[in-house]
Amino acid sequence: MMHVELSVAPVWSRVPEVRDALMHGARAVGLVEDGAYAVGMVVSELLENAIKYGTFGEGAAIQVVVHLAAGVARVVVTNPVDAASAHPHRLRAAVARLGEVTSPLEAYVSRVTEILEEPAHSEVKPTAAAMTLEESGLGIFRVAHEAESTVSLRFLADGCVEVSASMRWGTTRDHELVA
Amino acid sequence: MALPIMDLGELRIEVTDIADGPLVRVDWRGKGNALQPTVALAPIFDDVLARARAGNATVDMHFEELEFFNSATITAVLHFIRRARAERRTVVLNYHGGLRWQRYCFDALAAFEKDDGLVRIRPLELPSPSRA
C-alpha cells in the first residue's frame, strides 16, 4: 500500500522529478514495472495539463495524490483553473468523449487521426508564439488508453478542477499488485 | 549536414545518413519531457526532411531506446509524419515490442499504415532493457 500527497509548484521542471519519484515509489511497494510506468505516465500527463492550463496566483500549487492499494491505483491531480477559459470546456469534452466510445483506444486513435488530418503546414514553421500551449488534446486519451484507466473530472467550489485516473491491477500478470 | 545530434533536456536525437536503403535514421534516446516539443524539434525535423528529400531516402525512426515521451512529443512526431506524408516521404516507426507502453503507443498508430506504404509501424523483438 502506498499513499502520497504532494503539493507541487507549477514549474515545468518539477514534472519529470515528481513522475520519476512516484514511479520509484510504486516499484518500491511492489507494483510491477508496467504498472509503475503507467502510474508515472498518468502523473506526468495530468501534471503537465495542470501547469499548462491552470491559473495560479502567488504561492498557489498543484495537489497530487497517488494511492496504491490491493488491486487499485488512483492518481488525483487538483489545480486552480479559470472557469471562463476554454480549458474546462475542453476537459469536459474529452472526458465526455471517453464515455461515448467503446474503448479508450477508439478515442485515442480518433484524436490521433484528427492531428494527422489537420491541414499540413509543411512550409510554415511552428513558432513559440503560435504554439504557446502545444495543445494536442491527446494527454487525457493517452491516460485512458495506455494506462487502461477510468478518467473522471470534478469542478470544486473553490475554483479548482480535480482530474482523477483509476486503474485496476491484478487481473493479468502485467497488472498484479504484488505487495 | 548540420544538426546530426540534438539534445533537448533529457532527450537525445541522433540523425545518421545510411546509403543502403537509402535511409535517414533517427535514433531517439532518453526522455521527451519538453513543454513545447513541436517548436523545439522543428530544426531537427526540418533537417531530417531535407536529408530525406536530397537523398530520396526513407525516414527510419527508432524509438526502442526511448524511456519516456509526453503526449506533446508524440504530437510533434505526428506533425512530422503529416509533413512527410505531404511530401510523399516514407516514414518507418520502429519500437520496442517488448515494452508494454511502447506497444500501446505505437500499435494505436497501426491504423495509419495505408496501402500507399508511407507510414510503417515496426515492432522490434529485443531483450527487455535492464533498469538500474
CSV table of C-alpha atoms in Angstrom, one decimal:
chain,number,residue,atom,x,y,z
A,1,MET,CA,0.0,0.0,0.0
A,2,MET,CA,1.2,3.5,-0.8
A,3,HIS,CA,-0.4,6.8,-0.2
A,4,VAL,CA,1.4,10.0,-1.2
A,5,GLU,CA,0.1,13.6,-1.1
A,6,LEU,CA,2.2,16.3,-2.7
A,7,SER,CA,1.9,20.0,-3.2
A,8,VAL,CA,3.8,20.7,-6.4
A,9,ALA,CA,4.8,24.2,-7.7
A,10,PRO,CA,3.5,24.8,-11.2
A,11,VAL,CA,7.0,24.7,-12.7
A,12,TRP,CA,7.7,22.5,-15.7
A,13,SER,CA,11.0,21.0,-14.4
A,14,ARG,CA,9.1,19.5,-11.5
A,15,VAL,CA,7.1,17.2,-13.8
A,16,PRO,CA,9.9,14.6,-14.5
A,17,GLU,CA,11.1,14.9,-10.9
A,18,VAL,CA,7.6,14.1,-9.5
A,19,ARG,CA,7.0,11.4,-12.1
A,20,ASP,CA,10.2,9.6,-11.5
A,21,ALA,CA,9.9,9.8,-7.7
A,22,LEU,CA,6.4,8.3,-7.8
A,23,MET,CA,7.4,5.7,-10.3
A,24,HIS,CA,10.2,4.6,-7.9
A,25,GLY,CA,7.8,4.6,-5.0
A,26,ALA,CA,5.4,2.4,-6.9
A,27,ARG,CA,8.1,0.0,-7.7
A,28,ALA,CA,9.3,0.0,-4.1
A,29,VAL,CA,5.9,-1.1,-2.8
A,30,GLY,CA,5.9,-3.9,-5.3
A,31,LEU,CA,3.9,-2.7,-8.3
A,32,VAL,CA,5.2,-4.5,-11.4
A,33,GLU,CA,7.2,-2.4,-13.9
A,34,ASP,CA,4.3,-1.8,-16.3
A,35,GLY,CA,2.1,-0.7,-13.6
A,36,ALA,CA,4.7,1.7,-12.1
A,37,TYR,CA,5.3,3.1,-15.5
A,38,ALA,CA,1.6,3.6,-16.1
A,39,VAL,CA,1.3,5.5,-12.8
A,40,GLY,CA,4.3,7.7,-13.7
A,41,MET,CA,2.9,8.4,-17.2
A,42,VAL,CA,-0.5,9.3,-15.7
A,43,VAL,CA,1.0,11.6,-13.1
A,44,SER,CA,3.2,13.2,-15.8
A,45,GLU,CA,0.3,13.9,-18.2
A,46,LEU,CA,-2.1,15.2,-15.6
A,47,LEU,CA,0.6,17.4,-14.0
A,48,GLU,CA,1.6,18.8,-17.4
A,49,ASN,CA,-2.1,19.7,-18.1
A,50,ALA,CA,-2.4,21.4,-14.7
A,51,ILE,CA,0.7,23.5,-15.4
A,52,LYS,CA,-0.2,24.4,-18.9
A,53,TYR,CA,-3.8,25.3,-18.3
A,54,GLY,CA,-4.1,26.1,-14.6
A,55,THR,CA,-4.4,29.6,-13.3
A,56,PHE,CA,-2.0,30.2,-10.4
A,57,GLY,CA,-1.9,33.1,-8.0
A,58,GLU,CA,1.2,33.7,-5.9
A,59,GLY,CA,2.0,30.6,-3.9
A,60,ALA,CA,-0.7,28.5,-5.5
A,61,ALA,CA,0.3,24.9,-6.1
A,62,ILE,CA,-1.0,21.7,-7.7
A,63,GLN,CA,-2.1,18.9,-5.4
A,64,VAL,CA,-1.1,15.4,-6.4
A,65,VAL,CA,-2.4,12.3,-4.7
A,66,VAL,CA,-1.3,8.8,-5.6
A,67,HIS,CA,-2.9,5.9,-3.8
A,68,LEU,CA,-2.0,2.3,-4.4
A,69,ALA,CA,-3.8,-0.4,-2.6
A,70,ALA,CA,-4.6,-4.0,-3.4
A,71,GLY,CA,-5.7,-4.1,-6.9
A,72,VAL,CA,-6.2,-0.4,-7.5
A,73,ALA,CA,-4.1,2.5,-8.3
A,74,ARG,CA,-5.5,6.0,-8.2
A,75,VAL,CA,-3.9,9.3,-9.3
A,76,VAL,CA,-5.7,12.6,-8.5
A,77,VAL,CA,-4.4,16.0,-9.6
A,78,THR,CA,-6.1,19.2,-8.5
A,79,ASN,CA,-5.3,22.7,-9.6
A,80,PRO,CA,-7.0,26.1,-9.8
A,81,VAL,CA,-8.5,26.9,-13.1
A,82,ASP,CA,-10.1,29.9,-14.8
A,83,ALA,CA,-13.7,28.9,-15.3
A,84,ALA,CA,-14.1,31.4,-18.1
A,85,SER,CA,-11.2,29.9,-20.1
A,86,ALA,CA,-11.5,27.3,-22.8
A,87,HIS,CA,-9.7,24.7,-20.7
A,88,PRO,CA,-12.7,23.5,-18.5
A,89,HIS,CA,-14.8,23.1,-21.7
A,90,ARG,CA,-12.1,21.1,-23.4
A,91,LEU,CA,-11.6,18.9,-20.4
A,92,ARG,CA,-15.4,18.2,-20.1
A,93,ALA,CA,-15.5,17.4,-23.8
A,94,ALA,CA,-12.6,15.0,-23.6
A,95,VAL,CA,-14.0,13.1,-20.6
A,96,ALA,CA,-17.4,13.0,-22.2
A,97,ARG,CA,-15.9,11.6,-25.4
A,98,LEU,CA,-14.3,8.8,-23.4
A,99,GLY,CA,-17.8,7.9,-22.2
A,100,GLU,CA,-19.1,7.8,-25.7
A,101,VAL,CA,-16.6,5.4,-27.2
A,102,THR,CA,-16.4,1.6,-27.0
A,103,SER,CA,-12.8,1.7,-25.7
A,104,PRO,CA,-10.2,4.4,-24.8
A,105,LEU,CA,-8.2,3.1,-27.8
A,106,GLU,CA,-11.0,4.4,-30.1
A,107,ALA,CA,-10.8,7.9,-28.5
A,108,TYR,CA,-7.0,7.9,-28.8
A,109,VAL,CA,-7.0,6.8,-32.4
A,110,SER,CA,-9.7,9.3,-33.2
A,111,ARG,CA,-7.7,12.1,-31.7
A,112,VAL,CA,-4.5,10.9,-33.5
A,113,THR,CA,-6.5,10.9,-36.8
A,114,GLU,CA,-7.6,14.4,-36.2
A,115,ILE,CA,-4.0,15.5,-35.6
A,116,LEU,CA,-2.7,13.7,-38.7
A,117,GLU,CA,-5.5,15.0,-40.9
A,118,GLU,CA,-5.3,18.7,-39.9
A,119,PRO,CA,-4.1,20.8,-42.8
A,120,ALA,CA,-0.4,20.2,-43.4
A,121,HIS,CA,1.7,23.3,-42.9
A,122,SER,CA,4.9,21.9,-44.4
A,123,GLU,CA,6.0,25.4,-45.5
A,124,VAL,CA,5.1,27.0,-42.2
A,125,LYS,CA,7.5,26.5,-39.4
A,126,PRO,CA,5.9,26.4,-35.9
A,127,THR,CA,6.8,29.3,-33.7
A,128,ALA,CA,6.6,29.7,-30.0
A,129,ALA,CA,4.1,32.4,-30.4
A,130,ALA,CA,1.8,30.3,-32.5
A,131,MET,CA,2.2,27.2,-30.4
A,132,THR,CA,2.1,28.7,-26.9
A,133,LEU,CA,0.3,25.8,-25.3
A,134,GLU,CA,1.1,23.0,-27.7
A,135,GLU,CA,-2.4,21.9,-27.3
A,136,SER,CA,-2.8,18.5,-28.7
A,137,GLY,CA,-5.6,17.2,-26.6
A,138,LEU,CA,-4.0,13.8,-26.6
A,139,GLY,CA,-3.0,13.5,-23.0
A,140,ILE,CA,-6.3,12.6,-21.4
A,141,PHE,CA,-6.9,10.0,-24.1
A,142,ARG,CA,-3.4,8.6,-23.6
A,143,VAL,CA,-4.1,8.3,-19.9
A,144,ALA,CA,-7.2,6.3,-20.5
A,145,HIS,CA,-5.8,4.1,-23.3
A,146,GLU,CA,-2.2,3.4,-22.2
A,147,ALA,CA,-2.9,3.1,-18.5
A,148,GLU,CA,-6.2,1.4,-19.1
A,149,SER,CA,-7.7,3.9,-16.6
A,150,THR,CA,-11.1,5.4,-15.9
A,151,VAL,CA,-10.8,9.2,-16.0
A,152,SER,CA,-13.2,11.4,-14.1
A,153,LEU,CA,-13.5,15.1,-13.6
A,154,ARG,CA,-14.8,17.3,-10.8
A,155,PHE,CA,-15.1,21.1,-10.6
A,156,LEU,CA,-14.8,22.1,-7.0
A,157,ALA,CA,-16.4,25.0,-5.2
A,158,ASP,CA,-13.0,26.7,-4.6
A,159,GLY,CA,-12.4,27.1,-8.3
A,160,CYS,CA,-10.2,24.1,-8.7
A,161,VAL,CA,-10.5,21.2,-11.1
A,162,GLU,CA,-9.8,17.7,-10.0
A,163,VAL,CA,-8.9,15.1,-12.6
A,164,SER,CA,-8.5,11.5,-11.4
A,165,ALA,CA,-7.5,8.3,-13.1
A,166,SER,CA,-8.2,4.9,-11.6
A,167,MET,CA,-6.5,1.8,-12.7
A,168,ARG,CA,-7.1,-1.7,-11.7
A,169,TRP,CA,-4.3,-4.1,-11.3
A,170,GLY,CA,-4.4,-7.8,-10.7
A,171,THR,CA,-6.5,-9.2,-13.5
A,172,THR,CA,-3.5,-10.2,-15.5
A,173,ARG,CA,0.1,-10.9,-14.7
A,174,ASP,CA,1.0,-7.5,-16.0
A,175,HIS,CA,-1.4,-5.8,-13.7
A,176,GLU,CA,-0.8,-7.5,-10.5
A,177,LEU,CA,0.0,-5.5,-7.4
A,178,VAL,CA,2.4,-7.9,-5.7
A,179,ALA,CA,3.0,-6.0,-2.5
B,1,MET,CA,24.9,18.3,-42.9
B,2,ALA,CA,24.2,20.3,-39.8
B,3,LEU,CA,22.4,19.1,-36.6
B,4,PRO,CA,23.3,15.4,-36.6
B,5,ILE,CA,22.6,15.3,-32.9
B,6,MET,CA,20.1,17.3,-30.8
B,7,ASP,CA,20.0,17.3,-27.0
B,8,LEU,CA,16.7,18.6,-25.6
B,9,GLY,CA,16.8,18.2,-21.8
B,10,GLU,CA,16.9,14.5,-21.2
B,11,LEU,CA,16.1,13.7,-24.8
B,12,ARG,CA,18.8,13.0,-27.4
B,13,ILE,CA,18.0,12.6,-31.1
B,14,GLU,CA,20.7,11.4,-33.4
B,15,VAL,CA,20.4,11.5,-37.2
B,16,THR,CA,22.5,9.3,-39.5
B,17,ASP,CA,22.5,9.0,-43.2
B,18,ILE,CA,22.6,5.4,-44.4
B,19,ALA,CA,23.4,4.9,-48.0
B,20,ASP,CA,22.0,1.4,-48.1
B,21,GLY,CA,18.3,2.0,-48.4
B,22,PRO,CA,18.8,4.8,-48.6
B,23,LEU,CA,17.7,5.8,-45.1
B,24,VAL,CA,17.8,8.8,-42.9
B,25,ARG,CA,18.0,7.0,-39.5
B,26,VAL,CA,16.7,9.0,-36.5
B,27,ASP,CA,17.5,7.5,-33.1
B,28,TRP,CA,15.5,8.7,-30.0
B,29,ARG,CA,17.0,8.1,-26.6
B,30,GLY,CA,16.2,9.3,-23.1
B,31,LYS,CA,13.1,11.1,-22.1
B,32,GLY,CA,11.0,13.6,-24.0
B,33,ASN,CA,9.7,16.0,-21.4
B,34,ALA,CA,9.6,19.2,-23.3
B,35,LEU,CA,6.9,21.8,-22.8
B,36,GLN,CA,6.9,22.8,-26.5
B,37,PRO,CA,8.5,19.9,-28.4
B,38,THR,CA,6.9,20.9,-31.7
B,39,VAL,CA,8.8,24.2,-31.6
B,40,ALA,CA,11.9,22.7,-30.1
B,41,LEU,CA,12.2,19.8,-32.5
B,42,ALA,CA,11.4,21.8,-35.6
B,43,PRO,CA,15.1,22.4,-36.6
B,44,ILE,CA,15.9,18.7,-36.4
B,45,PHE,CA,12.7,17.6,-38.2
B,46,ASP,CA,13.5,20.2,-40.9
B,47,ASP,CA,17.0,18.7,-41.2
B,48,VAL,CA,15.7,15.1,-41.4
B,49,LEU,CA,13.2,16.0,-44.2
B,50,ALA,CA,15.9,17.9,-46.1
B,51,ARG,CA,18.2,14.9,-45.9
B,52,ALA,CA,15.4,12.6,-47.0
B,53,ARG,CA,14.5,14.9,-49.9
B,54,ALA,CA,18.1,15.3,-51.0
B,55,GLY,CA,18.8,11.5,-50.9
B,56,ASN,CA,15.4,10.3,-51.9
B,57,ALA,CA,15.5,8.4,-48.7
B,58,THR,CA,13.1,6.7,-46.3
B,59,VAL,CA,13.0,8.2,-42.8
B,60,ASP,CA,13.7,5.4,-40.4
B,61,MET,CA,12.8,6.4,-36.8
B,62,HIS,CA,14.0,4.3,-33.9
B,63,PHE,CA,12.2,4.7,-30.5
B,64,GLU,CA,13.3,1.4,-28.9
B,65,GLU,CA,15.8,3.1,-26.6
B,66,LEU,CA,13.4,5.9,-25.7
B,67,GLU,CA,12.5,5.8,-22.0
B,68,PHE,CA,9.5,8.1,-22.0
B,69,PHE,CA,7.8,10.8,-24.1
B,70,ASN,CA,5.0,13.0,-23.2
B,71,SER,CA,1.9,13.4,-25.3
B,72,ALA,CA,3.1,16.7,-26.6
B,73,THR,CA,6.2,15.0,-28.0
B,74,ILE,CA,4.0,12.2,-29.5
B,75,THR,CA,2.1,15.1,-31.2
B,76,ALA,CA,5.3,16.5,-32.5
B,77,VAL,CA,6.1,13.2,-34.1
B,78,LEU,CA,2.5,13.1,-35.6
B,79,HIS,CA,3.1,16.5,-37.1
B,80,PHE,CA,6.3,15.3,-38.6
B,81,ILE,CA,4.5,12.3,-40.1
B,82,ARG,CA,1.9,14.7,-41.6
B,83,ARG,CA,4.6,16.8,-43.1
B,84,ALA,CA,6.5,13.8,-44.5
B,85,ARG,CA,3.2,12.4,-46.0
B,86,ALA,CA,2.6,15.7,-47.7
B,87,GLU,CA,5.9,15.3,-49.4
B,88,ARG,CA,5.2,11.6,-50.2
B,89,ARG,CA,8.1,10.6,-48.0
B,90,THR,CA,8.0,7.2,-46.3
B,91,VAL,CA,8.4,7.1,-42.5
B,92,VAL,CA,9.1,3.9,-40.6
B,93,LEU,CA,8.5,3.9,-36.9
B,94,ASN,CA,10.5,1.2,-35.1
B,95,TYR,CA,9.6,0.5,-31.5
B,96,HIS,CA,10.5,-2.0,-28.7
B,97,GLY,CA,7.9,-4.7,-29.0
B,98,GLY,CA,8.7,-6.0,-25.5
B,99,LEU,CA,7.8,-2.8,-23.8
B,100,ARG,CA,4.1,-2.5,-23.0
B,101,TRP,CA,4.0,1.3,-23.1
B,102,GLN,CA,5.6,1.4,-26.5
B,103,ARG,CA,3.2,-1.3,-27.8
B,104,TYR,CA,0.2,0.7,-26.6
B,105,CYS,CA,1.6,3.9,-28.0
B,106,PHE,CA,2.7,2.6,-31.4
B,107,ASP,CA,0.1,-0.1,-32.0
B,108,ALA,CA,-2.5,2.6,-31.9
B,109,LEU,CA,-0.8,4.1,-34.9
B,110,ALA,CA,-1.1,0.9,-37.0
B,111,ALA,CA,-4.4,2.2,-38.3
B,112,PHE,CA,-2.4,4.7,-40.3
B,113,GLU,CA,-0.5,2.1,-42.3
B,114,LYS,CA,-2.2,2.7,-45.6
B,115,ASP,CA,-1.8,1.0,-48.9
B,116,ASP,CA,0.5,3.8,-50.1
B,117,GLY,CA,3.1,2.5,-47.6
B,118,LEU,CA,4.1,6.0,-46.5
B,119,VAL,CA,3.8,5.1,-42.8
B,120,ARG,CA,5.0,1.8,-41.4
B,121,ILE,CA,4.9,0.7,-37.8
B,122,ARG,CA,7.5,-1.9,-37.0
B,123,PRO,CA,7.8,-3.7,-33.6
B,124,LEU,CA,11.4,-4.9,-32.9
B,125,GLU,CA,12.0,-8.1,-30.9
B,126,LEU,CA,14.6,-7.0,-28.4
B,127,PRO,CA,15.6,-8.1,-24.9
B,128,SER,CA,14.0,-6.2,-22.1
B,129,PRO,CA,16.1,-3.2,-21.1
B,130,SER,CA,17.8,-3.5,-17.7
B,131,ARG,CA,16.8,-0.9,-15.2
B,132,ALA,CA,19.1,0.4,-12.5
